[in-house]
JSON list of C-alpha atoms in Angstrom, two decimals:
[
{"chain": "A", "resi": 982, "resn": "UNK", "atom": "CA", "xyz": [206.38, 310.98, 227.30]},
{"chain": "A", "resi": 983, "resn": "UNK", "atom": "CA", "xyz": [205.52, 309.46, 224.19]},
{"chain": "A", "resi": 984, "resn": "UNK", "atom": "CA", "xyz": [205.63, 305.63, 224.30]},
{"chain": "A", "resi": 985, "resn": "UNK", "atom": "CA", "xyz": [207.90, 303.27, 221.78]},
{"chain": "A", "resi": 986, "resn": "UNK", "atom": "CA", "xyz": [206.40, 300.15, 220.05]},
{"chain": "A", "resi": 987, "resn": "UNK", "atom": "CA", "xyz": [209.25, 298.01, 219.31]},
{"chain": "A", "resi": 988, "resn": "UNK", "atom": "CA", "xyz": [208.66, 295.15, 216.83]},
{"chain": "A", "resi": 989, "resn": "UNK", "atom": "CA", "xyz": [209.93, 292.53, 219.06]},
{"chain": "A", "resi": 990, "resn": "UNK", "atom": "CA", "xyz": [210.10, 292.03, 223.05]},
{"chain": "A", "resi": 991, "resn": "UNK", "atom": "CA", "xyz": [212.44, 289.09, 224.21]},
{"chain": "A", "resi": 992, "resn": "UNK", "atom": "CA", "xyz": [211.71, 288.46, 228.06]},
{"chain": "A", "resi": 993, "resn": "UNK", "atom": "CA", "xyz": [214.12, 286.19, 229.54]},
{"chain": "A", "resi": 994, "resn": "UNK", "atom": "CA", "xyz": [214.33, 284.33, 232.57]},
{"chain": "A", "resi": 995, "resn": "UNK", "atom": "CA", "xyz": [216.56, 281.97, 234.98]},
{"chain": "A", "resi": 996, "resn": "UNK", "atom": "CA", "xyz": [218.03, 280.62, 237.65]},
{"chain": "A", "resi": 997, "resn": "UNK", "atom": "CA", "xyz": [221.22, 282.17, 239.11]},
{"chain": "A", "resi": 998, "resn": "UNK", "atom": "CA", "xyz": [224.18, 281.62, 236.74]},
{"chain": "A", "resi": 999, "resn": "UNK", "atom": "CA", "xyz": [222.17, 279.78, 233.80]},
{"chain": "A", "resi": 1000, "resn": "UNK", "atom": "CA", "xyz": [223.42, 281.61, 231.21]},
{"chain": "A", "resi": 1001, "resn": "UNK", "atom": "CA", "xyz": [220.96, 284.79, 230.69]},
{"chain": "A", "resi": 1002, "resn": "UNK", "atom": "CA", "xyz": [223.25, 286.84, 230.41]},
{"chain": "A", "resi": 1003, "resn": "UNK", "atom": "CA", "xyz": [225.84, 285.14, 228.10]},
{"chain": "A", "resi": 1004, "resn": "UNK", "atom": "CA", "xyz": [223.07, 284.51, 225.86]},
{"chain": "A", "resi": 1005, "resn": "UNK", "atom": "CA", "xyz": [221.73, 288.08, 225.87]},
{"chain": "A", "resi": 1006, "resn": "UNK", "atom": "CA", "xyz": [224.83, 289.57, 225.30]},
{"chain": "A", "resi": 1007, "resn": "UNK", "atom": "CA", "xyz": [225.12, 287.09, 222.18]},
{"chain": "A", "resi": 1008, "resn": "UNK", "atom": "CA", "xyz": [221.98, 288.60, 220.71]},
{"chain": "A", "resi": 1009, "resn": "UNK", "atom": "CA", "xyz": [222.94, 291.78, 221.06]},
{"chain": "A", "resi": 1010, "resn": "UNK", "atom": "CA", "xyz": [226.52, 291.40, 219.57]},
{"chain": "A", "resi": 1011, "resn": "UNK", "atom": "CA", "xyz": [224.91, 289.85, 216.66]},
{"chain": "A", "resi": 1012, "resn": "UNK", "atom": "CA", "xyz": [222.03, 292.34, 216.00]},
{"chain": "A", "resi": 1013, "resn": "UNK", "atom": "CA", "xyz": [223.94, 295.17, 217.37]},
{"chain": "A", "resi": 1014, "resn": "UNK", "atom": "CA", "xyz": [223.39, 297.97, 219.45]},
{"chain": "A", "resi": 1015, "resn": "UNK", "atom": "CA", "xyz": [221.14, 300.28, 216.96]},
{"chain": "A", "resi": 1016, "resn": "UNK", "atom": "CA", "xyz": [218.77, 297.28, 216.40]},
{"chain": "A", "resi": 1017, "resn": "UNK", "atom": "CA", "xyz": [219.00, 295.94, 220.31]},
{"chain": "A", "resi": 1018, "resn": "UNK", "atom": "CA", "xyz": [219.20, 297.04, 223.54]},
{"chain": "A", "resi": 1019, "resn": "UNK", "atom": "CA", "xyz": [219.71, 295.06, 227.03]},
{"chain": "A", "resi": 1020, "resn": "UNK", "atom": "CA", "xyz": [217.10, 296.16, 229.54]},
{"chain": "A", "resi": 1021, "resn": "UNK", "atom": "CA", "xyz": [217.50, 294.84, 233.15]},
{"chain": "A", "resi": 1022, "resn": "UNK", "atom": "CA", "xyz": [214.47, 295.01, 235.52]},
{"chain": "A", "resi": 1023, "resn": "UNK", "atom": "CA", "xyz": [216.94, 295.15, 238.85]},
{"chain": "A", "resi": 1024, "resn": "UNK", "atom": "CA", "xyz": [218.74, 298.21, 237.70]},
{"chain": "A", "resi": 1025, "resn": "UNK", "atom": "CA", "xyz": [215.86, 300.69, 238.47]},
{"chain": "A", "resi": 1026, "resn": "UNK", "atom": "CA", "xyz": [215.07, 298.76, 241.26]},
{"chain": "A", "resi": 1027, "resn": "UNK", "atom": "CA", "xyz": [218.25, 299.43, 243.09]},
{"chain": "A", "resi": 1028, "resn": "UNK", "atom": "CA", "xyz": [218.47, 302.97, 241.55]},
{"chain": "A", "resi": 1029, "resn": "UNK", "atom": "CA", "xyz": [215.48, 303.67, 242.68]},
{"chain": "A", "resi": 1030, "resn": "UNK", "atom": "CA", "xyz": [215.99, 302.03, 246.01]},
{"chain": "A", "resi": 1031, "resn": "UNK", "atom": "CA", "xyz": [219.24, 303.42, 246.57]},
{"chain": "A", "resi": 1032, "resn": "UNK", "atom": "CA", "xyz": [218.18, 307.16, 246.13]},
{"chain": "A", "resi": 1033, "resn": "UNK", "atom": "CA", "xyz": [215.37, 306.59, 248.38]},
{"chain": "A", "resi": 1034, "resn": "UNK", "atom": "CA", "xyz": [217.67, 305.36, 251.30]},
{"chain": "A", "resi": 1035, "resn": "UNK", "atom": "CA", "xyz": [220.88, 307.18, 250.69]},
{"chain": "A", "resi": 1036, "resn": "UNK", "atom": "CA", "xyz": [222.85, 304.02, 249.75]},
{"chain": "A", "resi": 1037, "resn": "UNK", "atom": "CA", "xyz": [225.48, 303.46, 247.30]},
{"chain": "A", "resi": 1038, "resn": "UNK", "atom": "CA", "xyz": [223.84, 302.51, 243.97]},
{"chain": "A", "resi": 1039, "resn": "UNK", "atom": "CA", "xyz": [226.58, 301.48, 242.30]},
{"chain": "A", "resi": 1040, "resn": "UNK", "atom": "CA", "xyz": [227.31, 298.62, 245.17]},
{"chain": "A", "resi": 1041, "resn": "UNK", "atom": "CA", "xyz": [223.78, 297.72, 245.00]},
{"chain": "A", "resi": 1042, "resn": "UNK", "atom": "CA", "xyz": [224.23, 296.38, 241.18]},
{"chain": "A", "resi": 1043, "resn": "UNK", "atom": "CA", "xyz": [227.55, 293.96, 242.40]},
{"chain": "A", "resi": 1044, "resn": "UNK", "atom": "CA", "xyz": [227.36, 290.89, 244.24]},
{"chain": "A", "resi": 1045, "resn": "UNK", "atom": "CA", "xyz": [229.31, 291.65, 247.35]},
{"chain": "A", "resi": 1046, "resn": "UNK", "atom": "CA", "xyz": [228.24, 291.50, 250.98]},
{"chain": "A", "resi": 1047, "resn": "UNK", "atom": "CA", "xyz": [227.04, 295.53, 250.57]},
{"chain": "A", "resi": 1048, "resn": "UNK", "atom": "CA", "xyz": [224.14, 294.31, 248.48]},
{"chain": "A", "resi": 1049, "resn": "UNK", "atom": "CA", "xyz": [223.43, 291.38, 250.80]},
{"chain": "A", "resi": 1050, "resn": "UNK", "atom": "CA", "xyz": [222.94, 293.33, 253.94]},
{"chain": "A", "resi": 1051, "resn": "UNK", "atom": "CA", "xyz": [220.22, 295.45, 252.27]},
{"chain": "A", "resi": 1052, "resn": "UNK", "atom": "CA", "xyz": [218.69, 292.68, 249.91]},
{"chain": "A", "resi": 1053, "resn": "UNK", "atom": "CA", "xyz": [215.79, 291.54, 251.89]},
{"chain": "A", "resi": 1054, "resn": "UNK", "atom": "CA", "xyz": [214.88, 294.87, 252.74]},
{"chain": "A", "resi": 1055, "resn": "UNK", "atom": "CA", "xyz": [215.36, 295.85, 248.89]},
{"chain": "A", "resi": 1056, "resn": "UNK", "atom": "CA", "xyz": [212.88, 292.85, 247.87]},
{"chain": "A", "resi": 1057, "resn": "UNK", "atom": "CA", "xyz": [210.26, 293.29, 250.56]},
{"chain": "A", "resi": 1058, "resn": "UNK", "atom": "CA", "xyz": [210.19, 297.37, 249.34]},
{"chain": "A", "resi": 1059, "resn": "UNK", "atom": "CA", "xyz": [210.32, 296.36, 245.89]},
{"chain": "A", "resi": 1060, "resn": "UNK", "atom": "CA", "xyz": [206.75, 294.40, 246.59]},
{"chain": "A", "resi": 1061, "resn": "UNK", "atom": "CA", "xyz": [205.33, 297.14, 248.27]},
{"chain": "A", "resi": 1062, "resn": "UNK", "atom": "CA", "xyz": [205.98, 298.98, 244.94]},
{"chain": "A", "resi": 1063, "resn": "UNK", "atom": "CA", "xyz": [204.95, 296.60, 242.51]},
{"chain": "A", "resi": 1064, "resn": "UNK", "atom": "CA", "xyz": [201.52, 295.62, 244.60]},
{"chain": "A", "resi": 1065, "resn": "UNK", "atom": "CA", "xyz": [200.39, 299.64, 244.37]},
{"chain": "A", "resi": 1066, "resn": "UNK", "atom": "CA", "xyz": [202.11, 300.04, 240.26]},
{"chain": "A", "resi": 1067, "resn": "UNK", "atom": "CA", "xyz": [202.54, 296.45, 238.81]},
{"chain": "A", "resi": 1068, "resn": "UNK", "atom": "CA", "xyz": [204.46, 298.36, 236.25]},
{"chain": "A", "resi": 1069, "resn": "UNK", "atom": "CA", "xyz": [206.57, 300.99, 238.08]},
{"chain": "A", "resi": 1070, "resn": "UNK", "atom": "CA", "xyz": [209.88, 299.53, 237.34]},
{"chain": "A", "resi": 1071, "resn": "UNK", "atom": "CA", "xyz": [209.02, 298.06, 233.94]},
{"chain": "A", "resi": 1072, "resn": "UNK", "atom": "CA", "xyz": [207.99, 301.63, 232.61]},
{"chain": "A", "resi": 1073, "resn": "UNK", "atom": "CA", "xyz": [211.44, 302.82, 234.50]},
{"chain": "A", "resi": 1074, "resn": "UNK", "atom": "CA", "xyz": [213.42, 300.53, 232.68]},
{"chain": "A", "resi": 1075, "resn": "UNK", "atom": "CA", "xyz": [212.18, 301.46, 229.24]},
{"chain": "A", "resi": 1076, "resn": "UNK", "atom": "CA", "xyz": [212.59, 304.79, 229.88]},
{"chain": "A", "resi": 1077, "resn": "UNK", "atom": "CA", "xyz": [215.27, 305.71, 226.73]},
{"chain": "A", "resi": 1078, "resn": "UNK", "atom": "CA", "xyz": [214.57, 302.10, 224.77]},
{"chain": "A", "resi": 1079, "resn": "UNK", "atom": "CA", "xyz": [214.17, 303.47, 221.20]},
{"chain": "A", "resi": 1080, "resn": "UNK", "atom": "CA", "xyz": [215.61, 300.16, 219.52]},
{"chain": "A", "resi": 1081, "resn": "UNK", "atom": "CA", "xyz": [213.46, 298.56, 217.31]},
{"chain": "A", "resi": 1082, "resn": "UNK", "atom": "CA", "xyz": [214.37, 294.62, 219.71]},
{"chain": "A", "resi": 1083, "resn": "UNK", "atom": "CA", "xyz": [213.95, 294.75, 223.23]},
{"chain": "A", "resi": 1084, "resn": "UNK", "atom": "CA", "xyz": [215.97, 291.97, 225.28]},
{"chain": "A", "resi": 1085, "resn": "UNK", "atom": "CA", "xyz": [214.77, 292.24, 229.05]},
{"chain": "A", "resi": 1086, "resn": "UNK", "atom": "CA", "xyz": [217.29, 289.77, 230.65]},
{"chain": "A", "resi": 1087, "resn": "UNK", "atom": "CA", "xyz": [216.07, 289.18, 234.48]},
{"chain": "A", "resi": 1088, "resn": "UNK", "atom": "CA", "xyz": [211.83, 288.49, 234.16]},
{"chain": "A", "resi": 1089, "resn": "UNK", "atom": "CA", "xyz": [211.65, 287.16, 237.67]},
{"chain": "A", "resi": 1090, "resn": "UNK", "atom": "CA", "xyz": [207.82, 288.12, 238.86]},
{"chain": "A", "resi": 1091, "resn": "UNK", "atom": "CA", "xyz": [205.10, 287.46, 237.36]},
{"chain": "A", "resi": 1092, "resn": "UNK", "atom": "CA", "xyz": [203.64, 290.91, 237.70]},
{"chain": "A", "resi": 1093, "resn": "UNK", "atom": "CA", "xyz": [206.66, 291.89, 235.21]},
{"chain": "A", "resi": 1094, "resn": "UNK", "atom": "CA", "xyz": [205.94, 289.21, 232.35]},
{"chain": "A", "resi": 1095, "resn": "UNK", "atom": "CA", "xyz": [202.28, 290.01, 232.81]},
{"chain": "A", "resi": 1096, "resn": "UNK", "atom": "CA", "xyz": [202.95, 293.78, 232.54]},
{"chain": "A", "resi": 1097, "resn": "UNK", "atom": "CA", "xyz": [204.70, 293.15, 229.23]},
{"chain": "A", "resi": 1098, "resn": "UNK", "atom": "CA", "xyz": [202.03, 290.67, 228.14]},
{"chain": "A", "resi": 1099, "resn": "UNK", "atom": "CA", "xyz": [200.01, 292.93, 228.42]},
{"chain": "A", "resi": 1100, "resn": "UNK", "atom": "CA", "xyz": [201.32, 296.28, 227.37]},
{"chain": "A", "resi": 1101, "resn": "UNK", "atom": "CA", "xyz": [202.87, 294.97, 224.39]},
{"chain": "A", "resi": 1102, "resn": "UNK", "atom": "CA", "xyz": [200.76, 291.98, 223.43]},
{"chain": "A", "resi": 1103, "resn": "UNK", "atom": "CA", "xyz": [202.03, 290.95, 219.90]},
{"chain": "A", "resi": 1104, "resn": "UNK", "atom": "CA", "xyz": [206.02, 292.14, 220.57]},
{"chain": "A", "resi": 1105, "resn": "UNK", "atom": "CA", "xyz": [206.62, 290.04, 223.67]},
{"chain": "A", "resi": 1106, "resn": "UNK", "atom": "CA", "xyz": [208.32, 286.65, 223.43]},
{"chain": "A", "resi": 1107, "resn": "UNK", "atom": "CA", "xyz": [209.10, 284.34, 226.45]},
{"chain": "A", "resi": 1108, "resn": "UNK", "atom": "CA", "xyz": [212.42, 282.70, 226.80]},
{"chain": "A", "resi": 1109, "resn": "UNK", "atom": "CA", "xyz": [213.42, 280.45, 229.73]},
{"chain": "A", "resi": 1110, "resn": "UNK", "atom": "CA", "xyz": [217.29, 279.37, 229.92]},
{"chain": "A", "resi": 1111, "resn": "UNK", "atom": "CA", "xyz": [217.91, 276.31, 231.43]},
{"chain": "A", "resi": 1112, "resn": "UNK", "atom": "CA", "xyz": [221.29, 274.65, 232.94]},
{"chain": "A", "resi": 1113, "resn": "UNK", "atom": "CA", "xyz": [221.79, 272.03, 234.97]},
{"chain": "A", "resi": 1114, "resn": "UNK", "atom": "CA", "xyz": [223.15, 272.70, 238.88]},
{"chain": "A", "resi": 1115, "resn": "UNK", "atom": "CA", "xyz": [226.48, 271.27, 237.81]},
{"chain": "A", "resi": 1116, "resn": "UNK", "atom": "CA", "xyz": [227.07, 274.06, 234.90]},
{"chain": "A", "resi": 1117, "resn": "UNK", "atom": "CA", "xyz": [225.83, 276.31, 237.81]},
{"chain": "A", "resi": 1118, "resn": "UNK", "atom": "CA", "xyz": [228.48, 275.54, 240.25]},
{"chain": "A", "resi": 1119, "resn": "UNK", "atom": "CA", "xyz": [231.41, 275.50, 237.35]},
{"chain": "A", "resi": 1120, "resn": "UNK", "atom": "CA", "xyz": [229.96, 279.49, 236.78]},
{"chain": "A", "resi": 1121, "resn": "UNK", "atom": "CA", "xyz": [230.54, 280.59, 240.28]},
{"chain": "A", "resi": 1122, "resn": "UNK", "atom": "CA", "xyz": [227.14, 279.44, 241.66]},
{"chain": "A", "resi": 1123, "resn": "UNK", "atom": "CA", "xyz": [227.01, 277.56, 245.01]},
{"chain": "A", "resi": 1124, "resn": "UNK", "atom": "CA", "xyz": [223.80, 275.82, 246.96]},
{"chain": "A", "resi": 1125, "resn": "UNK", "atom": "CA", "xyz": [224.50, 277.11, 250.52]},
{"chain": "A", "resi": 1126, "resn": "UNK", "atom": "CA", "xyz": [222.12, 275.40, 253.27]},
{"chain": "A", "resi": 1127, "resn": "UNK", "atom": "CA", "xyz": [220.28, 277.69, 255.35]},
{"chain": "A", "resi": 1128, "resn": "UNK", "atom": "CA", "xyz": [220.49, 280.52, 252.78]},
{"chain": "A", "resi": 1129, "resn": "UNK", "atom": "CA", "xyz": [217.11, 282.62, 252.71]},
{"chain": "A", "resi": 1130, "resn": "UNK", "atom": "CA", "xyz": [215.07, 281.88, 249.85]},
{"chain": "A", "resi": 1131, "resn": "UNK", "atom": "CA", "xyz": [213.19, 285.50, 248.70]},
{"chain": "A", "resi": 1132, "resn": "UNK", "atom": "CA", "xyz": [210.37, 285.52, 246.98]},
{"chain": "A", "resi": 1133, "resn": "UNK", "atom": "CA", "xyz": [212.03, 286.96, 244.20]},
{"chain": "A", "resi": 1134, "resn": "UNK", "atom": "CA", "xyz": [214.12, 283.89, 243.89]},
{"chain": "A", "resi": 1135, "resn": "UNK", "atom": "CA", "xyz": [211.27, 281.59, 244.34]},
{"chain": "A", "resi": 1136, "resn": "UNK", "atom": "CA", "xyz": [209.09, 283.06, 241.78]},
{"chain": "A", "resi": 1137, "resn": "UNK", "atom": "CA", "xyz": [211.58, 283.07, 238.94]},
{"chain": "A", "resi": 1138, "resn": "UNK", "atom": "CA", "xyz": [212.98, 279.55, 240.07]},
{"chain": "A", "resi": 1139, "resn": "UNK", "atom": "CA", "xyz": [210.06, 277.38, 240.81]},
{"chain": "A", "resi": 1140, "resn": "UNK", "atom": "CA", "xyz": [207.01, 279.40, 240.64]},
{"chain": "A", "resi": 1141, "resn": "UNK", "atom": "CA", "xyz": [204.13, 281.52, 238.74]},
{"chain": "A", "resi": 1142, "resn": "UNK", "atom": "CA", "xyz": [206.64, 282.56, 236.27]},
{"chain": "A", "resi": 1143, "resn": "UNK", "atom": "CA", "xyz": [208.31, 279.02, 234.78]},
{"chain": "A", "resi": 1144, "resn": "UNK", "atom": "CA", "xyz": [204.83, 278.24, 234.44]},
{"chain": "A", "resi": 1145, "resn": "UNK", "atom": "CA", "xyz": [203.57, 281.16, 232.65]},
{"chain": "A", "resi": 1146, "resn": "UNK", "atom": "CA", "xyz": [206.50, 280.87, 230.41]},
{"chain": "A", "resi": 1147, "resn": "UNK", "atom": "CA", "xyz": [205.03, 277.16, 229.34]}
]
């Protein structure tokens, strides 16, 4: 398979509810869909996950309780992927990009952004969305105590890749 150079990479990340999305979406509606396309990191993941375990792929991409039950297990297998092919799912979710913009909307590891980085050096542009816990909680997102933090979450939250975006 021959691989595509776009001219521009846009690699977003956030919290929960910030606003990636919305914004993405944006971009795209004003560029349109010949010049963009929305890539999202999780959707191989699951696919890929999903067709490996015999589990309802479609489910997978919501945000019900089906996804929950299999979510840590998802993560942890996701790592074991991504420690022996950084860029499995990266060169999954390109797979069809032939848009001259790329908009990948959910960066959350590090190993991602640095697969990019490096890949496509020149083309790839960093974008962090920021909103405050209060817009959160008016879009639907809610701090529960006690809820497992995965490392997935902590990453794209706190960690290696807020700072690699500075």
């Amino acid at each position: 398979m021959e691989k595509t150079t776009p001219k521009l990479i846009l690699l977003f990340s956030g919290k929960r509810k910030s606003g990636k999305d919305y914004v993405t979406h944006l971009i795209q509606k004003r560029l349109g869909p010949d010049a963009c396309c929305i890539l999202r990191l999780s959707a191989p993941l699951k696919l890929q996950y999903a067709q490996e375990n015999g589990l309802d792929y479609k489910q997978l991409l919501g945000s019900g309780q089906y996804k929950e039950r299999y979510r840590a297990d998802m993560i942890a297998w996701g790592e074991l992927r991504r420690k022996s092919d950084p860029g499995f799912f990266c060169r999954l979710v390109l797979m069809g990009a032939t848009q001259p913009i790329w908009i990948v909307s959910d960066i959350r590891r590090l190993s991602d952004l640095q697969w990019f980085r490096m890949e496509y050096p020149t083309q790839s542009r960093s974008v962090r969305v920021e909103a405050s816990d209060q817009t959160r909680k008016e879009r639907g997102w809610e701090f529960t105590p006690g809820w497992p933090v995965f490392p997935s979450d902590e990453e794209r939250d706190t960690g290696n890749v807020s700072k690699a975006l500075a």
